[in-house]
Amino acid sequence: MGTWEVFLIIGTISFALQGGLIAMEKKYDLFGVYLFGILTAFGGGAIRNTLIDAPDYELWKQGSLFYSAVIAITLILLFPKPFLASRELWGNFLDAVGLIAFSIHGATVAVKLDLPVSAVVVSALLTATGGGVMRDLLSQRQPIVLGEVVYGLWVCLIGLIIGMGWATETWHLYLLFIVFTVLRVLSYLYDWKVPVRRYSE
């Protein structure tokens, strides 16, 4: 199994679980839980493929990932207590893991297509946040990436590092994953925020 597949699996399972948890918090029915899980896991990749002109057929050849997402969602439906008892912790941890894994995957997709650095950063951002934004809009939540938390910053830095060719080896990508996952968790625990300029009349 290559590095590409590892990050795909990690991100897919993490985002599927997180989407399912949010749907359960909203007291949606079974269809809603599966829909939110699948949307969170695959929505960003679909948007990315459209905007960077990646092969769309690849999206429909991810049967194993789809089954992994369905199994993960079923797991929280069958055993909800361990997840819902500490849903805030689980939600943010899963979000951190999925965010960073998909950021790295999105950046590597753009690099394989020989796109410029700017496109690599955009690809990382879309892959990591696209599904979550659609999920949050459907559940009438403010998208996390548009809040004050240090969220999109980590994604853009990952895209920049990979796009500039500073992380070319397999171990570089795993190191990026560990470092930025820790940073994402710390930014939640310590409430790190991006400076805000508010308009006042």
Coordinates of N, CA and C in Angstrom, one line a residue:
M1 N 0.9 -1.2 0.0 CA 0.0 0.0 0.0 C 0.9 1.2 0.0
G2 N 0.6 2.2 -1.0 CA 1.5 3.4 -1.1 C 1.0 4.5 -0.1
T3 N 1.8 5.5 0.0 CA 1.6 6.6 0.8 C 0.2 7.3 0.5
W4 N -0.1 7.4 -0.8 CA -1.3 8.0 -1.3 C -2.5 7.3 -0.7
E5 N -2.5 5.9 -0.8 CA -3.6 5.2 -0.3 C -3.8 5.3 1.2
V6 N -2.6 5.3 1.9 CA -2.7 5.4 3.4 C -3.4 6.7 3.8
F7 N -3.0 7.8 3.2 CA -3.7 9.1 3.6 C -5.1 9.2 3.2
L8 N -5.4 8.5 2.0 CA -6.8 8.4 1.6 C -7.7 7.7 2.6
I9 N -7.2 6.6 3.1 CA -7.9 5.7 4.0 C -8.1 6.5 5.4
I10 N -7.0 7.1 5.9 CA -7.1 7.8 7.1 C -8.1 8.9 7.1
G11 N -8.0 9.7 6.0 CA -8.9 10.9 5.8 C -10.3 10.5 5.7
T12 N -10.6 9.4 4.8 CA -11.9 9.0 4.6 C -12.6 8.5 5.8
I13 N -12.0 7.6 6.6 CA -12.6 7.1 7.8 C -12.8 8.2 8.8
S14 N -11.8 9.1 9.0 CA -11.9 10.1 10.0 C -13.1 11.1 9.6
F15 N -13.2 11.5 8.4 CA -14.2 12.4 8.0 C -15.6 11.8 8.0
A16 N -15.7 10.5 7.6 CA -16.9 9.8 7.6 C -17.5 9.7 9.0
L17 N -16.6 9.4 10.0 CA -17.0 9.3 11.4 C -17.5 10.7 11.9
Q18 N -16.7 11.7 11.5 CA -17.1 13.0 12.0 C -18.4 13.5 11.4
G19 N -18.6 13.3 10.1 CA -19.9 13.6 9.5 C -21.0 12.9 10.1
G20 N -20.9 11.6 10.4 CA -21.9 10.8 11.1 C -22.2 11.3 12.5
L21 N -21.2 11.7 13.2 CA -21.4 12.2 14.6 C -22.2 13.5 14.6
I22 N -21.9 14.4 13.6 CA -22.6 15.7 13.6 C -24.1 15.4 13.2
A23 N -24.3 14.5 12.3 CA -25.7 14.2 11.9 C -26.4 13.6 13.1
M24 N -25.8 12.8 13.9 CA -26.4 12.2 15.1 C -26.7 13.3 16.2
E25 N -25.8 14.2 16.3 CA -26.0 15.3 17.2 C -27.2 16.1 16.8
K26 N -27.4 16.3 15.5 CA -28.6 17.0 15.0 C -29.9 16.1 15.0
K27 N -29.7 14.9 15.5 CA -30.9 13.9 15.6 C -31.5 13.6 14.2
Y28 N -30.6 13.5 13.2 CA -31.1 13.1 11.8 C -31.3 11.6 11.8
D29 N -32.1 11.2 10.8 CA -32.4 9.8 10.7 C -31.2 9.0 10.1
L30 N -31.4 7.7 9.9 CA -30.3 6.9 9.4 C -29.7 7.4 8.0
F31 N -30.7 7.8 7.2 CA -30.3 8.3 5.8 C -29.4 9.6 6.0
G32 N -29.8 10.5 6.9 CA -29.0 11.7 7.2 C -27.6 11.4 7.7
V33 N -27.5 10.4 8.6 CA -26.2 10.0 9.2 C -25.3 9.5 8.1
Y34 N -25.8 8.6 7.2 CA -24.9 8.1 6.1 C -24.6 9.2 5.1
L35 N -25.6 10.0 4.8 CA -25.4 11.1 3.8 C -24.3 12.1 4.3
F36 N -24.4 12.5 5.6 CA -23.4 13.4 6.1 C -22.0 12.8 6.1
G37 N -22.0 11.5 6.5 CA -20.7 10.8 6.5 C -20.0 10.8 5.2
I38 N -20.8 10.3 4.2 CA -20.3 10.2 2.8 C -20.0 11.6 2.2
L39 N -20.8 12.6 2.5 CA -20.6 13.9 1.9 C -19.3 14.5 2.5
T40 N -19.1 14.3 3.8 CA -17.9 14.9 4.4 C -16.6 14.2 3.9
A41 N -16.7 12.9 3.7 CA -15.6 12.1 3.3 C -15.2 12.4 1.8
F42 N -16.2 12.5 0.9 CA -15.9 12.6 -0.5 C -16.2 13.9 -1.2
G43 N -16.9 14.8 -0.5 CA -17.3 16.1 -1.1 C -16.1 16.9 -1.6
G44 N -15.1 17.0 -0.7 CA -13.9 17.8 -1.0 C -13.2 17.3 -2.3
G45 N -13.0 16.0 -2.4 CA -12.4 15.5 -3.5 C -13.1 15.7 -4.8
A46 N -14.4 15.7 -4.7 CA -15.3 15.9 -5.9 C -15.1 17.4 -6.4
I47 N -15.1 18.3 -5.5 CA -14.9 19.7 -5.8 C -13.5 19.9 -6.4
R48 N -12.5 19.3 -5.7 CA -11.1 19.5 -6.2 C -11.0 19.0 -7.6
N49 N -11.5 17.8 -7.9 CA -11.4 17.2 -9.3 C -12.0 18.1 -10.3
T50 N -13.1 18.8 -10.0 CA -13.8 19.7 -10.9 C -12.9 20.9 -11.2
L51 N -12.4 21.5 -10.2 CA -11.7 22.8 -10.3 C -10.3 22.7 -10.9
I52 N -9.6 21.6 -10.6 CA -8.2 21.4 -11.1 C -8.1 20.5 -12.3
D53 N -9.3 20.1 -12.7 CA -9.4 19.3 -13.9 C -8.7 17.9 -13.8
A54 N -8.8 17.4 -12.6 CA -8.3 16.0 -12.3 C -9.3 15.0 -13.0
P55 N -8.8 13.8 -13.3 CA -9.7 12.8 -13.9 C -10.9 12.5 -13.0
D56 N -12.1 12.8 -13.5 CA -13.3 12.5 -12.7 C -13.6 11.1 -12.5
Y57 N -13.1 10.2 -13.5 CA -13.4 8.8 -13.3 C -12.8 8.2 -12.1
E58 N -11.7 8.8 -11.6 CA -11.0 8.3 -10.4 C -12.0 8.3 -9.2
L59 N -12.9 9.3 -9.2 CA -13.8 9.5 -8.1 C -14.7 8.2 -8.0
W60 N -15.0 7.6 -9.1 CA -16.0 6.5 -9.1 C -15.2 5.1 -9.1
K61 N -13.9 5.2 -8.8 CA -13.2 3.9 -8.7 C -12.7 3.7 -7.3
Q62 N -13.4 4.3 -6.3 CA -12.9 4.3 -5.0 C -13.9 3.4 -4.1
G63 N -14.2 2.2 -4.7 CA -15.1 1.3 -4.0 C -14.7 1.0 -2.6
S64 N -13.4 0.6 -2.4 CA -12.9 0.2 -1.1 C -13.0 1.4 -0.1
L65 N -12.8 2.6 -0.6 CA -12.9 3.8 0.3 C -14.3 4.0 0.7
F66 N -15.2 3.8 -0.3 CA -16.6 4.0 0.0 C -17.1 3.0 1.1
Y67 N -16.7 1.7 0.9 CA -17.0 0.7 1.9 C -16.4 1.0 3.2
S68 N -15.2 1.5 3.3 CA -14.6 1.9 4.5 C -15.4 2.9 5.2
A69 N -15.9 3.9 4.5 CA -16.7 5.0 5.0 C -18.0 4.5 5.6
V70 N -18.7 3.6 4.8 CA -19.9 3.0 5.3 C -19.8 2.2 6.5
I71 N -18.7 1.4 6.6 CA -18.4 0.6 7.8 C -18.2 1.5 9.0
A72 N -17.4 2.6 8.8 CA -17.1 3.5 9.9 C -18.4 4.1 10.4
I73 N -19.3 4.6 9.5 CA -20.5 5.2 9.9 C -21.4 4.2 10.6
T74 N -21.4 3.0 10.1 CA -22.2 1.9 10.8 C -21.7 1.6 12.2
L75 N -20.4 1.7 12.4 CA -19.8 1.5 13.7 C -20.3 2.5 14.7
I76 N -20.4 3.8 14.3 CA -20.9 4.7 15.3 C -22.4 4.6 15.5
L77 N -23.1 4.1 14.5 CA -24.6 3.8 14.7 C -24.8 2.6 15.7
L78 N -23.9 1.6 15.6 CA -24.1 0.5 16.4 C -23.6 0.7 17.8
F79 N -22.5 1.5 17.9 CA -21.9 1.7 19.2 C -21.7 3.2 19.5
P80 N -22.8 3.9 19.6 CA -22.7 5.4 19.7 C -22.2 5.9 21.0
K81 N -22.4 5.2 22.1 CA -22.0 5.8 23.4 C -20.6 6.2 23.5
P82 N -19.6 5.4 23.2 CA -18.2 5.8 23.3 C -17.9 7.1 22.5
F83 N -18.6 7.3 21.4 CA -18.3 8.5 20.6 C -19.1 9.7 21.1
L84 N -20.4 9.5 21.4 CA -21.2 10.6 21.8 C -20.9 11.1 23.3
A85 N -20.3 10.2 24.1 CA -20.0 10.5 25.5 C -19.0 11.6 25.5
S86 N -18.1 11.6 24.6 CA -17.1 12.7 24.5 C -17.0 13.2 23.1
R87 N -18.2 13.6 22.6 CA -18.3 14.0 21.1 C -17.5 15.2 20.7
E88 N -17.3 16.1 21.7 CA -16.5 17.3 21.3 C -15.0 16.9 21.1
L89 N -14.5 16.1 22.0 CA -13.1 15.6 21.8 C -13.0 14.8 20.6
W90 N -13.9 13.8 20.4 CA -13.8 12.9 19.3 C -14.0 13.7 18.0
G91 N -14.9 14.7 18.0 CA -15.2 15.4 16.8 C -14.0 16.2 16.3
N92 N -13.3 16.9 17.3 CA -12.1 17.7 16.9 C -10.9 16.8 16.6
F93 N -10.8 15.7 17.3 CA -9.6 14.8 16.9 C -9.8 14.2 15.5
L94 N -11.0 13.7 15.2 CA -11.3 13.2 13.9 C -11.1 14.2 12.8
D95 N -11.6 15.5 13.2 CA -11.4 16.5 12.2 C -10.0 16.8 11.9
A96 N -9.2 16.8 13.0 CA -7.7 17.1 12.8 C -7.1 16.0 11.9
V97 N -7.4 14.8 12.2 CA -6.8 13.7 11.4 C -7.2 13.7 10.0
G98 N -8.5 13.9 9.8 CA -9.0 14.0 8.4 C -8.5 15.2 7.6
L99 N -8.5 16.3 8.3 CA -8.1 17.6 7.7 C -6.7 17.4 7.2
I100 N -5.7 17.0 8.0 CA -4.3 16.9 7.6 C -4.1 15.8 6.6
A101 N -4.8 14.7 6.8 CA -4.6 13.6 5.8 C -5.1 14.0 4.4
F102 N -6.2 14.7 4.3 CA -6.8 15.1 3.0 C -6.0 16.3 2.5
S103 N -5.4 17.1 3.3 CA -4.6 18.2 2.8 C -3.4 17.6 2.1
I104 N -2.7 16.7 2.7 CA -1.6 16.0 2.1 C -2.0 15.3 0.8
H105 N -3.1 14.6 0.8 CA -3.5 13.9 -0.4 C -3.9 14.9 -1.5
G106 N -4.6 16.0 -1.2 CA -5.0 17.0 -2.2 C -3.7 17.6 -2.8
A107 N -2.8 17.9 -2.0 CA -1.5 18.5 -2.5 C -0.8 17.6 -3.4
T108 N -0.7 16.3 -3.0 CA 0.0 15.3 -3.9 C -0.7 15.1 -5.2
V109 N -2.0 15.2 -5.2 CA -2.8 15.0 -6.5 C -2.4 16.1 -7.4
A110 N -2.3 17.3 -7.0 CA -1.9 18.5 -7.8 C -0.5 18.4 -8.3
V111 N 0.4 17.9 -7.4 CA 1.8 17.7 -7.8 C 1.9 16.7 -8.9
K112 N 1.2 15.6 -8.8 CA 1.2 14.5 -9.8 C 0.7 15.0 -11.1
L113 N -0.1 16.1 -11.1 CA -0.6 16.7 -12.4 C 0.3 17.8 -12.9
D114 N 1.4 18.0 -12.1 CA 2.4 19.0 -12.5 C 1.8 20.4 -12.5
L115 N 1.0 20.7 -11.5 CA 0.4 22.0 -11.4 C 1.3 23.0 -10.6
P116 N 1.1 24.3 -10.8 CA 1.9 25.2 -10.1 C 1.6 25.2 -8.6
V117 N 2.5 25.9 -7.8 CA 2.3 25.9 -6.3 C 1.0 26.4 -5.9
S118 N 0.5 27.5 -6.5 CA -0.8 28.1 -6.2 C -1.9 27.0 -6.3
A119 N -1.9 26.2 -7.4 CA -2.9 25.2 -7.6 C -2.7 24.1 -6.5
V120 N -1.5 23.8 -6.1 CA -1.3 22.8 -5.1 C -1.9 23.2 -3.8
V121 N -1.7 24.5 -3.4 CA -2.3 25.0 -2.2 C -3.9 24.9 -2.3
V122 N -4.4 25.4 -3.4 CA -5.9 25.3 -3.6 C -6.4 23.9 -3.5
S123 N -5.7 23.0 -4.2 CA -6.1 21.6 -4.2 C -6.1 21.0 -2.8
A124 N -5.1 21.3 -2.0 CA -5.0 20.9 -0.6 C -6.2 21.4 0.2
L125 N -6.5 22.7 0.0 CA -7.6 23.4 0.7 C -8.9 22.8 0.4
L126 N -9.2 22.6 -0.9 CA -10.5 22.1 -1.4 C -10.7 20.7 -0.9
T127 N -9.7 19.8 -1.0 CA -9.8 18.4 -0.6 C -10.1 18.3 0.9
A128 N -9.4 19.2 1.7 CA -9.5 19.1 3.1 C -10.8 19.7 3.7
T129 N -11.3 20.7 3.0 CA -12.4 21.5 3.6 C -13.7 21.5 2.8
G130 N -13.6 21.1 1.6 CA -14.8 21.1 0.7 C -16.0 20.3 1.3
G131 N -15.8 19.1 1.6 CA -16.9 18.2 2.2 C -17.4 18.8 3.5
G132 N -16.5 19.3 4.3 CA -16.9 19.8 5.6 C -17.8 21.1 5.5
V133 N -17.4 21.9 4.5 CA -18.2 23.2 4.2 C -19.6 22.8 3.8
M134 N -19.7 21.9 2.9 CA -21.0 21.4 2.4 C -21.9 20.8 3.5
R135 N -21.2 20.0 4.3 CA -21.9 19.4 5.5 C -22.4 20.5 6.5
D136 N -21.5 21.5 6.8 CA -21.9 22.5 7.7 C -23.0 23.4 7.2
L137 N -23.0 23.7 5.9 CA -24.0 24.5 5.3 C -25.4 23.8 5.4
L138 N -25.4 22.5 5.1 CA -26.6 21.7 5.1 C -27.1 21.6 6.6
S139 N -26.2 21.5 7.6 CA -26.7 21.4 8.9 C -26.8 22.8 9.6
Q140 N -26.7 23.9 8.8 CA -26.9 25.2 9.3 C -25.9 25.6 10.4
R141 N -24.7 25.1 10.2 CA -23.6 25.5 11.1 C -22.6 26.4 10.3
Q142 N -22.0 27.3 11.1 CA -20.9 28.1 10.4 C -19.8 27.2 10.1
P143 N -19.4 27.2 8.8 CA -18.2 26.4 8.4 C -17.0 26.7 9.2
I144 N -16.4 25.6 9.7 CA -15.2 25.8 10.7 C -14.1 26.6 10.0
V145 N -13.9 26.4 8.7 CA -12.8 27.0 8.0 C -13.0 28.5 7.9
L146 N -14.2 29.0 8.1 CA -14.5 30.4 8.0 C -14.6 31.1 9.3
G147 N -14.3 30.3 10.4 CA -14.3 30.9 11.7 C -12.9 31.5 12.0
E148 N -12.7 31.8 13.3 CA -11.5 32.5 13.7 C -10.4 31.5 14.1
V149 N -10.7 30.2 14.1 CA -9.7 29.2 14.5 C -8.6 29.1 13.5
V150 N -7.4 28.7 13.9 CA -6.3 28.4 13.0 C -6.6 27.1 12.4
Y151 N -7.2 27.1 11.2 CA -7.7 25.9 10.6 C -7.2 25.9 9.1
G152 N -7.6 26.8 8.3 CA -7.1 26.9 6.9 C -5.6 27.1 6.8
L153 N -5.1 27.8 7.9 CA -3.7 28.1 7.8 C -2.8 26.9 7.7
W154 N -3.1 25.8 8.5 CA -2.4 24.6 8.5 C -2.4 23.9 7.1
V155 N -3.6 24.0 6.5 CA -3.8 23.4 5.2 C -3.0 24.1 4.2
C156 N -3.0 25.4 4.2 CA -2.3 26.2 3.2 C -0.8 26.0 3.3
L157 N -0.3 25.9 4.6 CA 1.1 25.6 4.8 C 1.5 24.3 4.3
I158 N 0.7 23.3 4.5 CA 1.0 21.9 3.9 C 1.1 22.0 2.4
G159 N 0.1 22.7 1.8 CA 0.1 22.8 0.3 C 1.3 23.5 -0.2
L160 N 1.8 24.6 0.6 CA 2.9 25.3 0.2 C 4.2 24.5 0.3
I161 N 4.3 23.7 1.4 CA 5.5 22.9 1.6 C 5.6 21.8 0.5
I162 N 4.5 21.2 0.2 CA 4.6 20.1 -0.8 C 4.7 20.7 -2.2
G163 N 4.0 21.8 -2.4 CA 4.1 22.5 -3.7 C 5.5 23.0 -4.1
M164 N 6.2 23.5 -3.0 CA 7.6 24.0 -3.2 C 8.6 22.9 -3.4
G165 N 8.2 21.6 -3.2 CA 9.1 20.5 -3.3 C 9.9 20.3 -2.1
W166 N 9.5 20.8 -0.9 CA 10.2 20.6 0.3 C 9.9 19.3 1.0
A167 N 8.9 18.6 0.5 CA 8.6 17.3 1.1 C 8.3 16.3 0.0
T168 N 9.4 15.6 -0.4 CA 9.3 14.7 -1.6 C 9.4 13.3 -1.2
E169 N 10.0 13.0 0.0 CA 10.1 11.6 0.4 C 8.9 11.1 1.1
T170 N 8.7 9.8 1.2 CA 7.5 9.2 1.9 C 7.6 9.6 3.4
W171 N 8.8 9.6 4.0 CA 8.8 9.9 5.4 C 8.6 11.4 5.7
H172 N 8.9 12.2 4.7 CA 8.5 13.6 4.8 C 7.0 13.8 5.0
L173 N 6.3 13.1 4.2 CA 4.8 13.2 4.2 C 4.2 12.7 5.6
Y174 N 4.8 11.6 6.1 CA 4.3 11.1 7.3 C 4.7 12.1 8.5
L175 N 5.9 12.7 8.4 CA 6.3 13.7 9.4 C 5.3 14.9 9.3
L176 N 5.0 15.4 8.1 CA 4.1 16.5 7.9 C 2.7 16.1 8.6
F177 N 2.3 14.9 8.4 CA 1.0 14.4 9.0 C 1.1 14.5 10.5
I178 N 2.1 14.0 11.1 CA 2.2 14.0 12.6 C 2.3 15.4 13.1
V179 N 3.2 16.2 12.5 CA 3.4 17.6 13.0 C 2.2 18.4 12.9
F180 N 1.5 18.4 11.8 CA 0.4 19.3 11.6 C -0.9 18.8 12.3
T181 N -1.0 17.5 12.4 CA -2.1 17.0 13.2 C -2.0 17.4 14.7
V182 N -0.8 17.4 15.2 CA -0.5 17.9 16.6 C -0.8 19.4 16.7
L183 N -0.4 20.1 15.7 CA -0.7 21.6 15.7 C -2.2 21.8 15.6
R184 N -2.9 21.1 14.8 CA -4.4 21.3 14.7 C -5.0 21.0 16.0
V185 N -4.6 19.9 16.7 CA -5.2 19.6 18.0 C -4.9 20.6 19.0
L186 N -3.6 21.1 19.0 CA -3.2 22.2 20.0 C -4.0 23.5 19.7
S187 N -4.2 23.8 18.5 CA -4.9 25.0 18.2 C -6.3 25.0 18.7
Y188 N -6.9 23.8 18.8 CA -8.2 23.6 19.4 C -8.2 23.7 20.9
L189 N -7.2 23.0 21.5 CA -7.1 22.9 22.9 C -6.8 24.3 23.5
Y190 N -6.0 25.0 22.8 CA -5.5 26.3 23.4 C -6.2 27.5 22.7
D191 N -7.2 27.2 21.9 CA -8.0 28.2 21.2 C -7.2 29.3 20.5
W192 N -6.3 28.8 19.7 CA -5.5 29.7 18.8 C -6.4 30.2 17.8
K193 N -6.3 31.5 17.5 CA -7.2 32.1 16.5 C -6.4 33.0 15.5
V194 N -7.0 33.1 14.3 CA -6.5 34.0 13.3 C -7.0 35.4 13.6
P195 N -6.1 36.4 13.5 CA -6.6 37.8 13.8 C -7.8 38.2 12.9
V196 N -8.7 38.9 13.5 CA -9.9 39.3 12.8 C -10.0 40.8 12.7
R197 N -10.4 41.3 11.6 CA -10.7 42.8 11.4 C -12.1 42.9 11.3
R198 N -12.8 43.4 12.3 CA -14.3 43.6 12.3 C -14.6 45.0 11.8
Y199 N -15.8 45.0 11.1 CA -16.3 46.3 10.6 C -17.3 46.8 11.6
S200 N -17.1 48.1 12.0 CA -18.0 48.7 12.9 C -18.5 50.1 12.3
E201 N -19.8 50.4 12.4 CA -20.3 51.6 11.8 C -19.9 52.8 12.7

